[in-house]
Amino acid sequence: MAFLRNKSMEFFKRFEVPAKNPSEDAQRRWRDAVGTLVKNRRRRFRMVPDLDKRSQVETQRRQIQEKLRVALYVQKAALQFIDAARKKEHPLPEIARQCGFSISAEELASVVRGHDAKSLRHHKGVDGIARKVNVSLADGVKSDDAGVRAEVYGANQYAEKPARTFWMFLWDASQDMTLMLLVFCAIISVAIGLATEGWPGGMYDGVGIMLTIFLVVMITAASDYKQSLQFRDLDKEKKKIDMQVTRDGYRQKVSIYDIVVGDIVHLSIGDQVPADGLFVDGYSFLVDESSLSGESEPVHVSAANPFLLGGTKVQDGSARMLVTAVGMRTEWGNLMETLSQGGEDETPLQVKLNGVATIIGKIGLAFAVLTFTVLMARFLVGKAHAPGGLLRWGMADALSVLNFFAVAVTIIVVAVPEGLPLAVTLSLAFAMKKLMQERALVRHLSACETMGSASCICTDKTGTLTTNHMVVEKVWAAGAAQTVSTAKGFDELKSSASETFSKVLLEGVFHCSGSEVVRDKDGKTTIMGTPTETAILEFGLEVEKYIKIEHAAAKKLKVEPFNSVKKTMAVVVASPNAAGRPRAFLKGASEVVLQRCSCVIDGAGSVEKLTEAKAKRVASAIDAFACEALRTLCLAYQDVGSGNDIPGDGYTLIAVFGIKDPLRPGVREAVKACHDAGINVRMVTGDNINTAKAIARECGILTDDGIAIEGPEFRVKSPDEMREIIPKIQARTSFFFSEQFCTIWTLTRLNSLCLQVMARSLPLDKHTLVTNLRGMFNEVVAVTGDGTNDAPALHEADIGLAMGIAGTEVAKENADVIIMDDNFSTIINVAKWGRSVYINIQKFVQFQLTVNVVALMVNFVSASFTGSAPLTIVQLLWVNLIMDTLGALALATEPPNDSMMQRPPVGRGDNFITKVMWRNIIGQSIYQLVVLGILLFRGKSLLQLNGAQSDAQLNTFIFNTFVLCQVFNEVNSREMEKINVFAGIFNSWIFSAVAGATAAFQVIIVELLGTFASTVHLSGRLWLISVLIGSVSLVIGAILKCIPVDSSSSDSSDRHDGYQPIPTGPNAV
């Protein structure tokens, strides 16, 4: 026994792959382990990438990158000379001339694609290109002209692989080798039947088999096609990207696919460059071209090097770009064509179930061979004793042997559970579609599955736990703090601030900002930018309204955009309030800016030295704001003389802003749900520690004995010190009494003594925390992120969650799930659906294995003792349809319930088929085998069947009872632990519809299709007995669930997270 267990463990280890970034060796290992025992390789591996094709695609991608790298970075004078000598002419198409354009699409595309500075100079630079494509760099294209531009210069669409049609799925479903063998047997059966019995009696058996096969193939193809439509819709959502452009003189958002040549696109940190184009203006603009060229060094783009390639990422700065080429005229378009052919990695659950299907298939094959051997042996023995012996063969004998072979093949059809791995795809597709409706876009299949095992969530604060609808609540300025959320506060600010102070304040507010105040066509003022800067600009507009002073326009000389490492932004402007001389403004994290200030401006506009006492008063105001859960930012300035360099220190403090960002409704309940589910929530934020602690306490993350730490303190700790502060998770076991069953059950809770808040953190701190949680403690970690610098942490985590509203394109590209509404409660829905997928597949496996065991044993035992199989080929095919496609449809699409979040997460090393499942499988199998065995050998006498049709009636009754047992066991499988299996049954209309349709079609098969299905009419009494025997499965299931299961195995009792194994019993999930 130990030998068999070790061999099975060794076998299943070949079916282990990581959920994220699996190696090619691991992927090939499980494919080799599956071997040749696959009924339909096209369908079984439809959702599995072709590794050989992927390798070819990767080689092609590298060739394109190398070609680009040579073109961009290895520009030699000789090559340029040769290119100039062979300069290709680009005639202007007539349609372009008629539309007012004076440059062809090919020539325009070649300028940027080849980084052809000489050609750009020939066209009079960016201004000349703009004139030739008939666009104003200030106002952008006219919306009415977008269609014409798309017709002349092309649309921003990439060539994609055509979608698979229903007929392709029908063809795939028909490639099942066992079904082909059965069709062959059916054709021969029809031929022999017609020769021996004539028309039409001789064709019924063969036609019945073919009709059943046709039904199986049609239902299978329809199910697969529906899944493909769901994935196609999800793919469309994944590709939706909005960009900010200037059209008709106004800033507005358009889809990346609606961008046309001539558009003026606004780019900032984290954006993906949507097409090829030319730099118009901007500041500190760095672009990562590694996705195209493979070069990791960022490229500085400016007026001197104005070429921008589609598909590259903005690493720093901001800029405006003139679009010159779109779609397949860009190198990114050619690369996208290859990237779409690689396929998505298989999920761990798919691989595990391929292993289960393989080993069950081998057992089924052995039973099929044994059954055929026994049937043939009995037939040959009987024939040897018949007149003529073994030398005399007739058509009837050939038909019998053919039937034996067909029964053996049908047993393989039933035994090899091809639907197991595909049930995972079905469940994931259903869950992903539902999550899309709940504002979560799953980019990778495995993420939905892995999220169900998440034991830790590292979440941002701003926009995730809070609403991200910010407003300046308080301001410290002119030596005092004012509440500016009311008119009274603005009146007090107006009375204490002179005109000089107000001008400096407004100049800093409006010019030291990455956002912009714009007016739309209706004259309505809109602020385009981040919520934080939007709040400050809205405050500035209110100040202008109350004080009746407007900020003066100023030319920006230099801009240092905000990023999460520096935690500040700075700008140098030609200040009209300083007679046009350069003035630097600094804005950012309050303590960072305050440390760089040496003076402070008072209400009269006079500059005073920032003494230690005054600095303490400012720091006290900052702490007071932070303790009220307000985000704090400081604004300062400095006159810099004649240079444009941004000073390091010596600034004059202008004001401290306290920005209110209210907690999202339902966040506290969502955090509590996480704790109840055994998921530890940690807040990682760049905000002030007092602000972070106040918000964390408000939403239930930070408890009295929890640890809050700042990033600078965290990052200097040694691995041993981190091992001490990060987890500190202990299991506290409480007991509760179940009155219904007089049983004491244990429930484990999470001790709050652990790192719960990290403030003033850098993206590197988040990455370090995630790495240590996964490496040191084997946690399954989900992490949220929205910025470009969050990409490494999102990539490192088991599940990367990017924000759909505040997130950059770089963050989304590195994430596994995009939270479309930036809401923490949505993350809980993802975890709930992830658990639902795992549990639903367990239910389906439990159901299918029960049917497998009973069908195999009944046919084998019957063949051994009676010389015939009680279930015919058509009946077995119907059973296979029930347990495979229809069973998966019913059980794998059940929606989650709240009780799923009342149990600890599944650990990395936990067995998929649990002892609870084995208890249910074995118990139900024994009941069904005993009942069917009694009917098989004593059925006639027990049911009082007499007459010429007694054998046919008994076989029909056995078939009917067997199917009804499966229908009731399907209901039973809805809950593996709870006795009440009917709770929420109508919440899943698919389950109800499938179960009802199965029962209805069973009646049709028995009563109306007897000629094809080898059944006869059953009386009302026999129908009632069949239903009663089937319904006893519910009683057996309830009894089985009262049998305690010992879950304390060596591989799960000492869990890394301190939890006890999943409790069993009637009140467990």
Coordinates of N, CA and C in Angstrom, one line a residue, residues 431-594:
A431 N -16.8 32.5 -13.8 CA -16.4 33.4 -12.8 C -15.8 34.7 -13.3
M432 N -15.0 34.7 -14.4 CA -14.5 35.9 -14.9 C -15.6 36.8 -15.5
K433 N -16.6 36.2 -16.1 CA -17.7 37.0 -16.7 C -18.4 37.7 -15.6
K434 N -18.7 36.9 -14.5 CA -19.4 37.5 -13.3 C -18.6 38.6 -12.7
L435 N -17.3 38.4 -12.6 CA -16.4 39.4 -12.0 C -16.4 40.6 -12.8
M436 N -16.5 40.5 -14.1 CA -16.5 41.6 -15.0 C -17.7 42.5 -14.7
Q437 N -18.8 41.8 -14.4 CA -20.0 42.6 -14.0 C -19.9 43.2 -12.6
E438 N -19.0 42.7 -11.8 CA -18.8 43.2 -10.5 C -17.5 44.1 -10.5
R439 N -17.1 44.6 -11.6 CA -16.1 45.6 -11.8 C -14.7 45.1 -11.5
A440 N -14.4 43.8 -11.9 CA -13.0 43.3 -11.8 C -12.7 42.6 -13.1
L441 N -11.7 43.0 -13.7 CA -11.3 42.4 -15.0 C -10.1 41.5 -14.8
V442 N -10.3 40.2 -14.9 CA -9.2 39.2 -14.8 C -8.5 39.1 -16.0
R443 N -7.2 39.4 -16.0 CA -6.3 39.4 -17.2 C -5.7 38.0 -17.4
H444 N -5.5 37.2 -16.4 CA -4.9 35.9 -16.5 C -5.8 34.9 -15.8
L445 N -6.0 33.8 -16.5 CA -6.9 32.7 -15.9 C -6.5 32.3 -14.6
S446 N -5.2 32.1 -14.4 CA -4.7 31.5 -13.1 C -5.0 32.4 -11.9
A447 N -5.1 33.7 -12.2 CA -5.2 34.7 -11.1 C -6.6 34.5 -10.3
C448 N -7.6 34.2 -11.1 CA -8.9 34.0 -10.5 C -8.9 32.8 -9.6
E449 N -8.2 31.8 -10.0 CA -8.0 30.5 -9.3 C -7.2 30.7 -8.0
T450 N -6.0 31.4 -8.2 CA -5.1 31.7 -7.1 C -5.6 32.6 -6.0
M451 N -6.5 33.5 -6.4 CA -7.0 34.5 -5.5 C -7.8 33.7 -4.4
G452 N -8.4 32.6 -4.7 CA -9.1 31.8 -3.7 C -8.2 31.3 -2.6
S453 N -6.9 31.2 -2.9 CA -6.0 30.7 -1.9 C -5.2 31.9 -1.2
A454 N -5.5 33.1 -1.5 CA -4.8 34.3 -0.9 C -4.9 34.3 0.6
S455 N -3.8 34.4 1.3 CA -3.7 34.4 2.7 C -3.3 35.8 3.2
C456 N -3.0 36.7 2.3 CA -2.5 38.0 2.7 C -2.8 39.0 1.5
I457 N -3.3 40.2 1.9 CA -3.5 41.3 0.9 C -2.8 42.5 1.3
C458 N -1.8 42.9 0.5 CA -1.1 44.2 0.8 C -1.8 45.3 -0.1
T459 N -2.5 46.2 0.6 CA -3.3 47.1 -0.2 C -2.8 48.5 0.0
D460 N -3.0 49.3 -1.1 CA -2.8 50.8 -1.0 C -3.9 51.4 -0.2
K461 N -3.7 52.6 0.2 CA -4.8 53.3 1.0 C -5.6 54.2 0.0
T462 N -4.9 55.1 -0.6 CA -5.6 56.1 -1.4 C -6.3 55.5 -2.6
G463 N -7.6 55.7 -2.7 CA -8.4 55.2 -3.8 C -8.9 53.8 -3.7
T464 N -8.2 53.0 -2.8 CA -8.6 51.6 -2.6 C -9.5 51.5 -1.4
L465 N -8.9 51.9 -0.3 CA -9.7 52.0 1.0 C -10.5 53.3 1.1
T466 N -10.0 54.3 0.4 CA -10.7 55.6 0.4 C -11.4 55.8 -0.9
T467 N -12.2 56.9 -1.0 CA -13.0 57.1 -2.2 C -12.2 57.7 -3.4
N468 N -11.1 58.3 -3.1 CA -10.2 59.1 -4.1 C -11.0 60.3 -4.6
H469 N -12.0 60.7 -3.9 CA -12.7 62.0 -4.2 C -12.2 63.0 -3.2
M470 N -11.1 63.7 -3.5 CA -10.4 64.5 -2.5 C -10.9 65.9 -2.5
V471 N -10.8 66.6 -1.3 CA -11.1 68.0 -1.1 C -10.2 68.5 0.0
V472 N -9.7 69.8 -0.3 CA -8.9 70.4 0.8 C -9.8 70.8 1.9
E473 N -9.6 70.1 3.1 CA -10.4 70.3 4.3 C -9.8 71.4 5.1
K474 N -8.5 71.4 5.3 CA -7.8 72.4 6.2 C -6.5 72.9 5.5
V475 N -6.2 74.1 5.8 CA -4.9 74.7 5.3 C -4.2 75.5 6.5
W476 N -2.9 75.2 6.6 CA -2.1 76.0 7.5 C -1.4 77.0 6.6
A477 N -1.7 78.3 6.8 CA -1.1 79.4 6.0 C -1.2 80.6 6.8
A478 N -0.3 81.5 6.5 CA -0.2 82.8 7.2 C -0.2 82.6 8.7
G479 N 0.5 81.5 9.2 CA 0.7 81.3 10.6 C -0.4 80.7 11.3
A480 N -1.5 80.3 10.7 CA -2.6 79.7 11.4 C -3.3 78.6 10.5
A481 N -4.0 77.7 11.2 CA -4.7 76.6 10.5 C -6.2 77.1 10.3
Q482 N -6.7 76.9 9.1 CA -8.1 77.3 8.8 C -8.8 76.1 8.2
T483 N -10.1 76.0 8.5 CA -10.9 74.9 7.9 C -11.6 75.6 6.7
V484 N -11.2 75.1 5.5 CA -11.6 75.8 4.3 C -12.7 75.0 3.5
S485 N -13.3 74.1 4.2 CA -14.4 73.4 3.6 C -15.7 74.1 3.8
T486 N -15.7 75.3 4.5 CA -16.8 76.1 4.6 C -16.5 77.6 4.2
A487 N -17.5 78.3 3.9 CA -17.4 79.7 3.5 C -16.7 80.5 4.6
K488 N -17.0 80.2 5.9 CA -16.4 80.9 7.0 C -14.9 80.8 7.0
G489 N -14.4 79.6 6.7 CA -13.0 79.3 6.6 C -12.3 80.2 5.6
F490 N -12.9 80.3 4.4 CA -12.4 81.1 3.3 C -12.4 82.6 3.7
D491 N -13.4 83.0 4.5 CA -13.4 84.4 4.9 C -12.3 84.7 5.9
E492 N -12.0 83.7 6.8 CA -10.9 83.9 7.7 C -9.6 83.9 7.0
L493 N -9.4 83.1 6.0 CA -8.2 83.1 5.2 C -8.0 84.4 4.5
K494 N -9.1 84.9 3.9 CA -9.1 86.2 3.2 C -8.6 87.3 4.1
S495 N -9.1 87.3 5.3 CA -8.8 88.4 6.3 C -7.4 88.4 6.7
S496 N -6.8 87.2 6.7 CA -5.4 87.0 7.3 C -4.4 87.1 6.2
A497 N -4.8 87.0 4.9 CA -3.8 86.9 3.8 C -3.8 88.2 3.0
S498 N -2.6 88.8 2.8 CA -2.5 90.0 2.0 C -2.5 89.6 0.5
E499 N -2.5 90.6 -0.3 CA -2.5 90.4 -1.8 C -1.2 89.8 -2.2
T500 N -0.1 90.2 -1.6 CA 1.2 89.6 -2.0 C 1.2 88.1 -1.7
F501 N 0.8 87.7 -0.5 CA 0.8 86.3 -0.1 C -0.2 85.5 -1.0
S502 N -1.3 86.1 -1.3 CA -2.3 85.4 -2.1 C -1.7 85.1 -3.5
K503 N -1.0 86.1 -4.1 CA -0.4 85.9 -5.4 C 0.6 84.8 -5.4
V504 N 1.4 84.7 -4.4 CA 2.4 83.7 -4.3 C 1.8 82.3 -4.1
L505 N 0.7 82.3 -3.2 CA 0.0 81.0 -3.0 C -0.6 80.5 -4.3
L506 N -1.3 81.4 -5.0 CA -2.0 81.0 -6.2 C -1.0 80.6 -7.3
E507 N 0.1 81.3 -7.4 CA 1.1 81.0 -8.4 C 1.7 79.6 -8.1
G508 N 1.9 79.2 -6.9 CA 2.4 77.9 -6.5 C 1.4 76.8 -6.8
V509 N 0.1 77.1 -6.4 CA -1.0 76.1 -6.6 C -1.2 75.8 -8.1
F510 N -1.2 76.8 -8.9 CA -1.6 76.5 -10.3 C -0.4 76.1 -11.2
H511 N 0.8 76.6 -10.9 CA 2.0 76.3 -11.7 C 2.7 75.0 -11.3
C512 N 2.8 74.8 -10.0 CA 3.4 73.6 -9.4 C 2.4 72.5 -9.4
S513 N 2.0 72.0 -10.6 CA 1.0 71.0 -10.7 C 1.2 70.2 -12.0
G514 N 0.9 68.9 -11.9 CA 0.9 68.1 -13.1 C -0.4 68.0 -13.8
S515 N -1.4 68.7 -13.2 CA -2.8 68.7 -13.7 C -3.0 70.0 -14.4
E516 N -4.2 70.1 -15.0 CA -4.5 71.2 -15.8 C -6.0 71.6 -15.7
V517 N -6.3 72.9 -15.6 CA -7.6 73.4 -15.6 C -8.0 73.7 -17.1
V518 N -9.0 73.0 -17.6 CA -9.4 73.1 -19.0 C -10.9 73.5 -19.0
R519 N -11.3 74.0 -20.2 CA -12.7 74.3 -20.4 C -13.2 73.5 -21.6
D520 N -14.4 72.9 -21.4 CA -14.9 72.1 -22.5 C -15.7 73.0 -23.5
K521 N -16.4 72.4 -24.4 CA -17.1 73.2 -25.5 C -18.3 74.0 -24.9
D522 N -18.8 73.6 -23.7 CA -19.9 74.3 -23.1 C -19.4 75.4 -22.2
G523 N -18.1 75.6 -22.0 CA -17.5 76.6 -21.2 C -17.4 76.1 -19.7
K524 N -17.7 74.8 -19.5 CA -17.6 74.3 -18.1 C -16.1 74.0 -17.8
T525 N -15.7 74.4 -16.5 CA -14.4 74.2 -16.1 C -14.2 72.7 -15.6
T526 N -13.1 72.1 -16.1 CA -12.8 70.7 -15.7 C -11.3 70.6 -15.4
I527 N -11.0 69.8 -14.4 CA -9.6 69.7 -14.0 C -9.2 68.3 -14.5
M528 N -8.2 68.2 -15.3 CA -7.6 67.0 -15.8 C -6.4 66.6 -15.0
G529 N -6.4 65.5 -14.3 CA -5.3 65.2 -13.5 C -5.6 64.2 -12.3
T530 N -4.7 64.1 -11.4 CA -4.8 63.2 -10.3 C -5.8 63.7 -9.3
P531 N -6.5 62.9 -8.5 CA -7.4 63.4 -7.5 C -6.7 64.4 -6.5
T532 N -5.5 64.1 -6.1 CA -4.8 65.0 -5.1 C -4.6 66.4 -5.7
E533 N -4.1 66.4 -6.9 CA -3.8 67.8 -7.5 C -5.1 68.4 -7.9
T534 N -6.1 67.6 -8.2 CA -7.5 68.2 -8.5 C -8.0 68.9 -7.3
A535 N -7.8 68.3 -6.1 CA -8.3 68.9 -4.9 C -7.6 70.3 -4.7
I536 N -6.3 70.3 -4.9 CA -5.6 71.5 -4.6 C -5.9 72.6 -5.7
L537 N -6.1 72.2 -6.9 CA -6.5 73.2 -7.9 C -7.9 73.7 -7.7
E538 N -8.8 72.8 -7.2 CA -10.2 73.3 -6.9 C -10.1 74.3 -5.7
F539 N -9.2 74.0 -4.7 CA -9.0 75.0 -3.7 C -8.5 76.3 -4.2
G540 N -7.6 76.3 -5.2 CA -7.1 77.5 -5.8 C -8.2 78.3 -6.5
L541 N -9.1 77.6 -7.2 CA -10.2 78.3 -7.9 C -11.1 78.9 -6.9
E542 N -11.3 78.3 -5.7 CA -12.2 78.9 -4.7 C -11.5 80.1 -4.1
V543 N -10.2 80.0 -3.9 CA -9.4 81.2 -3.4 C -9.6 82.4 -4.4
E544 N -9.4 82.1 -5.7 CA -9.6 83.2 -6.7 C -11.0 83.8 -6.6
K545 N -12.0 82.9 -6.4 CA -13.4 83.4 -6.3 C -13.6 84.3 -5.1
Y546 N -13.0 83.9 -3.9 CA -13.3 84.7 -2.7 C -12.4 85.9 -2.6
I547 N -11.1 85.8 -3.0 CA -10.2 86.9 -2.9 C -10.2 87.9 -4.1
K548 N -10.9 87.4 -5.2 CA -11.0 88.3 -6.4 C -9.6 88.5 -7.0
I549 N -8.7 87.6 -6.9 CA -7.4 87.7 -7.5 C -7.2 86.5 -8.4
E550 N -6.8 86.7 -9.6 CA -6.6 85.5 -10.5 C -5.1 85.3 -10.6
H551 N -4.7 84.1 -10.7 CA -3.2 83.8 -10.9 C -2.8 84.2 -12.3
A552 N -1.6 84.7 -12.4 CA -1.0 85.1 -13.6 C -0.4 84.0 -14.4
A553 N -0.5 84.0 -15.7 CA 0.1 83.0 -16.5 C 1.6 83.1 -16.5
A554 N 2.4 82.0 -16.5 CA 3.8 82.0 -16.5 C 4.4 80.9 -17.3
K555 N 5.5 81.2 -18.0 CA 6.1 80.2 -18.8 C 6.9 79.2 -17.9
K556 N 6.7 77.9 -18.1 CA 7.5 76.9 -17.3 C 8.8 76.7 -18.0
L557 N 9.9 76.9 -17.2 CA 11.2 76.8 -17.7 C 11.8 75.4 -17.5
K558 N 11.4 74.7 -16.4 CA 11.8 73.4 -16.1 C 10.8 72.7 -15.2
V559 N 10.6 71.4 -15.4 CA 9.6 70.7 -14.6 C 10.3 69.3 -14.2
E560 N 10.1 69.1 -12.9 CA 10.6 67.8 -12.3 C 9.3 67.1 -11.8
P561 N 8.7 66.2 -12.6 CA 7.4 65.6 -12.2 C 7.5 64.8 -10.9
F562 N 6.3 64.6 -10.3 CA 6.2 63.9 -9.1 C 6.5 62.4 -9.4
N563 N 7.2 61.7 -8.5 CA 7.2 60.3 -8.5 C 7.3 59.8 -7.1
S564 N 7.0 58.5 -6.9 CA 6.8 58.0 -5.6 C 8.1 57.8 -4.8
V565 N 9.3 57.9 -5.5 CA 10.5 57.7 -4.8 C 10.9 59.1 -4.2
K566 N 10.9 60.2 -5.0 CA 11.2 61.5 -4.4 C 10.2 62.0 -3.5
K567 N 8.9 61.7 -3.8 CA 7.7 62.1 -3.0 C 7.6 63.7 -3.1
T568 N 8.1 64.3 -4.2 CA 7.9 65.7 -4.4 C 7.9 65.9 -5.9
M569 N 7.4 67.1 -6.3 CA 7.5 67.6 -7.6 C 8.0 69.0 -7.5
A570 N 8.7 69.5 -8.6 CA 9.2 70.8 -8.6 C 9.1 71.4 -10.0
V571 N 9.0 72.8 -10.0 CA 8.9 73.5 -11.3 C 9.6 74.8 -11.2
V572 N 10.2 75.2 -12.3 CA 10.8 76.6 -12.3 C 10.0 77.4 -13.4
V573 N 9.5 78.5 -13.0 CA 8.7 79.3 -13.9 C 9.3 80.7 -14.0
A574 N 9.0 81.4 -15.1 CA 9.4 82.8 -15.2 C 8.3 83.6 -14.6
S575 N 8.4 83.9 -13.3 CA 7.4 84.4 -12.5 C 7.0 85.9 -12.8
P576 N 5.8 86.2 -13.1 CA 5.4 87.6 -13.3 C 5.4 88.4 -11.9
N577 N 5.3 87.6 -10.8 CA 5.3 88.3 -9.5 C 6.8 88.6 -9.1
A578 N 7.8 88.1 -9.8 CA 9.2 88.3 -9.5 C 9.8 89.0 -10.7
A579 N 9.0 89.8 -11.4 CA 9.5 90.6 -12.6 C 10.0 89.7 -13.7
G580 N 9.4 88.5 -13.8 CA 9.8 87.6 -14.9 C 11.0 86.8 -14.6
R581 N 11.6 86.9 -13.4 CA 12.8 86.2 -13.0 C 12.4 84.7 -12.7
P582 N 13.3 83.8 -12.8 CA 12.9 82.4 -12.5 C 12.6 82.2 -11.0
R583 N 11.5 81.5 -10.8 CA 11.1 81.1 -9.4 C 10.8 79.6 -9.3
A584 N 11.4 79.0 -8.4 CA 11.1 77.5 -8.2 C 10.0 77.3 -7.2
F585 N 9.2 76.3 -7.5 CA 8.2 75.9 -6.5 C 8.4 74.4 -6.2
L586 N 8.1 74.0 -5.0 CA 8.3 72.6 -4.5 C 7.0 72.2 -3.8
K587 N 6.5 71.0 -4.2 CA 5.3 70.5 -3.5 C 5.5 69.0 -3.3
G588 N 5.0 68.5 -2.2 CA 5.1 67.1 -1.9 C 4.9 66.7 -0.5
A589 N 5.4 65.6 -0.1 CA 5.2 65.0 1.3 C 5.6 66.1 2.3
S590 N 4.8 66.3 3.3 CA 4.9 67.5 4.2 C 6.3 67.5 4.9
E591 N 6.7 66.3 5.5 CA 7.9 66.3 6.2 C 9.1 66.4 5.3
V592 N 9.0 66.0 4.1 CA 10.1 66.1 3.1 C 10.3 67.5 2.7
V593 N 9.2 68.2 2.4 CA 9.3 69.6 1.9 C 9.8 70.5 3.1
L594 N 9.2 70.2 4.3 CA 9.5 71.0 5.5 C 11.0 71.0 5.8

